[in-house]
Amino acid sequence: MAFACTIPATPTIQQDDATVRITRWDFPPGAVTGWHEHGWPYFVVMLVDGILRVHDGADVSETALAAGQSYTRPAGIRHDVMNGSDHAIAFVEIEVKRPDALVTLPGT
């Protein structure tokens, strides 16, 4: 069961192509993403300091993250994310649809 909240987080898709989907998420205090599952592995990069509360259907975890801090998760984990901070937070989520299609620059 997801968090009981009527404040939705706001997703803004910045890029969505065959290789990646990049979404900025903005959360007022207490806002939630809603119950969802990612079809691809993904990375999250915090834009401001904040507390993420994650509900996995059975347990709720709470993690304080600093601006610029990131984490990754595999595809297929159902969850709901809530802003546990007393201020607005935002992060960028990068879903990798085709890792084999990511370009390697010459000399790197």
C-alpha positions as YAML, in Angstrom:
chain: A
units: angstrom
residues:
- id: 1
  name: MET
  ca: [0.00, 0.00, 0.00]
- id: 2
  name: ALA
  ca: [1.29, 3.45, -0.93]
- id: 3
  name: PHE
  ca: [1.55, 6.47, 1.35]
- id: 4
  name: ALA
  ca: [-1.78, 8.12, 2.22]
- id: 5
  name: CYS
  ca: [-1.26, 11.57, 0.73]
- id: 6
  name: THR
  ca: [-3.11, 13.85, -1.66]
- id: 7
  name: ILE
  ca: [-0.12, 16.03, -2.63]
- id: 8
  name: PRO
  ca: [1.44, 14.75, -5.86]
- id: 9
  name: ALA
  ca: [5.07, 15.25, -6.77]
- id: 10
  name: THR
  ca: [5.51, 16.92, -10.17]
- id: 11
  name: PRO
  ca: [7.46, 15.08, -12.87]
- id: 12
  name: THR
  ca: [8.98, 17.06, -15.74]
- id: 13
  name: ILE
  ca: [10.37, 14.86, -18.50]
- id: 14
  name: GLN
  ca: [13.56, 16.41, -19.84]
- id: 15
  name: GLN
  ca: [14.46, 13.68, -22.34]
- id: 16
  name: ASP
  ca: [12.72, 10.50, -23.43]
- id: 17
  name: ASP
  ca: [14.16, 8.51, -26.30]
- id: 18
  name: ALA
  ca: [15.06, 4.92, -27.09]
- id: 19
  name: THR
  ca: [18.12, 5.03, -24.81]
- id: 20
  name: VAL
  ca: [17.18, 7.00, -21.66]
- id: 21
  name: ARG
  ca: [14.37, 8.81, -19.90]
- id: 22
  name: ILE
  ca: [15.45, 11.78, -17.77]
- id: 23
  name: THR
  ca: [12.85, 13.22, -15.39]
- id: 24
  name: ARG
  ca: [13.08, 16.03, -12.88]
- id: 25
  name: TRP
  ca: [10.85, 15.44, -9.85]
- id: 26
  name: ASP
  ca: [9.72, 18.35, -7.64]
- id: 27
  name: PHE
  ca: [8.18, 17.60, -4.25]
- id: 28
  name: PRO
  ca: [6.50, 20.06, -1.89]
- id: 29
  name: PRO
  ca: [6.75, 18.89, 1.76]
- id: 30
  name: GLY
  ca: [4.84, 15.62, 2.14]
- id: 31
  name: ALA
  ca: [4.35, 15.09, -1.62]
- id: 32
  name: VAL
  ca: [4.49, 11.59, -3.11]
- id: 33
  name: THR
  ca: [5.17, 10.00, -6.48]
- id: 34
  name: GLY
  ca: [2.43, 7.42, -6.07]
- id: 35
  name: TRP
  ca: [2.82, 3.68, -6.28]
- id: 36
  name: HIS
  ca: [4.93, 2.74, -9.31]
- id: 37
  name: GLU
  ca: [7.54, 0.41, -10.77]
- id: 38
  name: HIS
  ca: [10.39, 1.18, -13.16]
- id: 39
  name: GLY
  ca: [10.85, -0.91, -16.28]
- id: 40
  name: TRP
  ca: [14.57, -0.06, -16.44]
- id: 41
  name: PRO
  ca: [17.42, 0.38, -13.95]
- id: 42
  name: TYR
  ca: [17.77, 3.99, -12.87]
- id: 43
  name: PHE
  ca: [19.84, 6.61, -11.08]
- id: 44
  name: VAL
  ca: [18.62, 9.44, -8.84]
- id: 45
  name: VAL
  ca: [20.64, 12.62, -8.27]
- id: 46
  name: MET
  ca: [19.47, 14.98, -5.52]
- id: 47
  name: LEU
  ca: [19.30, 18.68, -6.44]
- id: 48
  name: VAL
  ca: [18.82, 19.87, -2.84]
- id: 49
  name: ASP
  ca: [19.36, 18.34, 0.60]
- id: 50
  name: GLY
  ca: [16.36, 16.32, 1.67]
- id: 51
  name: ILE
  ca: [14.83, 13.26, 3.27]
- id: 52
  name: LEU
  ca: [13.35, 10.57, 1.04]
- id: 53
  name: ARG
  ca: [10.84, 8.18, 2.53]
- id: 54
  name: VAL
  ca: [10.40, 5.03, 0.43]
- id: 55
  name: HIS
  ca: [7.53, 2.59, 0.90]
- id: 56
  name: ASP
  ca: [8.07, -0.86, -0.65]
- id: 57
  name: GLY
  ca: [4.64, -2.24, 0.19]
- id: 58
  name: ALA
  ca: [5.75, -3.73, 3.50]
- id: 59
  name: ASP
  ca: [8.29, -1.36, 5.05]
- id: 60
  name: VAL
  ca: [9.13, 2.35, 5.00]
- id: 61
  name: SER
  ca: [12.75, 3.49, 4.90]
- id: 62
  name: GLU
  ca: [13.91, 7.04, 5.47]
- id: 63
  name: THR
  ca: [17.18, 8.37, 4.04]
- id: 64
  name: ALA
  ca: [18.73, 11.82, 4.34]
- id: 65
  name: LEU
  ca: [20.56, 12.77, 1.16]
- id: 66
  name: ALA
  ca: [22.69, 15.82, 0.34]
- id: 67
  name: ALA
  ca: [22.48, 17.91, -2.82]
- id: 68
  name: GLY
  ca: [24.56, 16.16, -5.48]
- id: 69
  name: GLN
  ca: [24.33, 12.78, -3.76]
- id: 70
  name: SER
  ca: [23.08, 9.93, -5.92]
- id: 71
  name: TYR
  ca: [21.95, 6.33, -5.76]
- id: 72
  name: THR
  ca: [20.88, 3.60, -8.18]
- id: 73
  name: ARG
  ca: [18.19, 0.93, -8.13]
- id: 74
  name: PRO
  ca: [17.38, -2.01, -10.39]
- id: 75
  name: ALA
  ca: [14.22, -2.27, -12.46]
- id: 76
  name: GLY
  ca: [11.10, -3.96, -11.18]
- id: 77
  name: ILE
  ca: [10.87, -2.82, -7.54]
- id: 78
  name: ARG
  ca: [7.39, -1.46, -6.74]
- id: 79
  name: HIS
  ca: [7.54, 1.56, -4.44]
- id: 80
  name: ASP
  ca: [6.19, 4.99, -3.49]
- id: 81
  name: VAL
  ca: [8.46, 7.94, -2.66]
- id: 82
  name: MET
  ca: [7.58, 10.76, -0.25]
- id: 83
  name: ASN
  ca: [9.36, 14.00, 0.63]
- id: 84
  name: GLY
  ca: [10.02, 13.54, 4.34]
- id: 85
  name: SER
  ca: [11.59, 17.01, 4.64]
- id: 86
  name: ASP
  ca: [9.95, 20.17, 5.98]
- id: 87
  name: HIS
  ca: [10.93, 22.00, 2.76]
- id: 88
  name: ALA
  ca: [10.55, 21.41, -0.98]
- id: 89
  name: ILE
  ca: [13.00, 18.98, -2.57]
- id: 90
  name: ALA
  ca: [13.88, 17.98, -6.12]
- id: 91
  name: PHE
  ca: [15.88, 15.28, -7.84]
- id: 92
  name: VAL
  ca: [16.72, 14.11, -11.33]
- id: 93
  name: GLU
  ca: [15.92, 10.51, -12.21]
- id: 94
  name: ILE
  ca: [17.75, 8.85, -15.12]
- id: 95
  name: GLU
  ca: [16.23, 5.60, -16.37]
- id: 96
  name: VAL
  ca: [18.59, 3.63, -18.63]
- id: 97
  name: LYS
  ca: [16.55, 1.87, -21.30]
- id: 98
  name: ARG
  ca: [19.46, 0.67, -23.45]
- id: 99
  name: PRO
  ca: [22.86, 0.76, -21.73]
- id: 100
  name: ASP
  ca: [24.44, -0.72, -24.88]
- id: 101
  name: ALA
  ca: [23.37, 2.36, -26.84]
- id: 102
  name: LEU
  ca: [25.15, 4.87, -24.60]
- id: 103
  name: VAL
  ca: [27.94, 6.50, -26.55]
- id: 104
  name: THR
  ca: [31.58, 6.23, -25.46]
- id: 105
  name: LEU
  ca: [33.59, 9.29, -26.50]
- id: 106
  name: PRO
  ca: [36.91, 8.67, -28.26]
- id: 107
  name: GLY
  ca: [39.85, 8.78, -25.86]
- id: 108
  name: THR
  ca: [37.81, 7.94, -22.75]
...
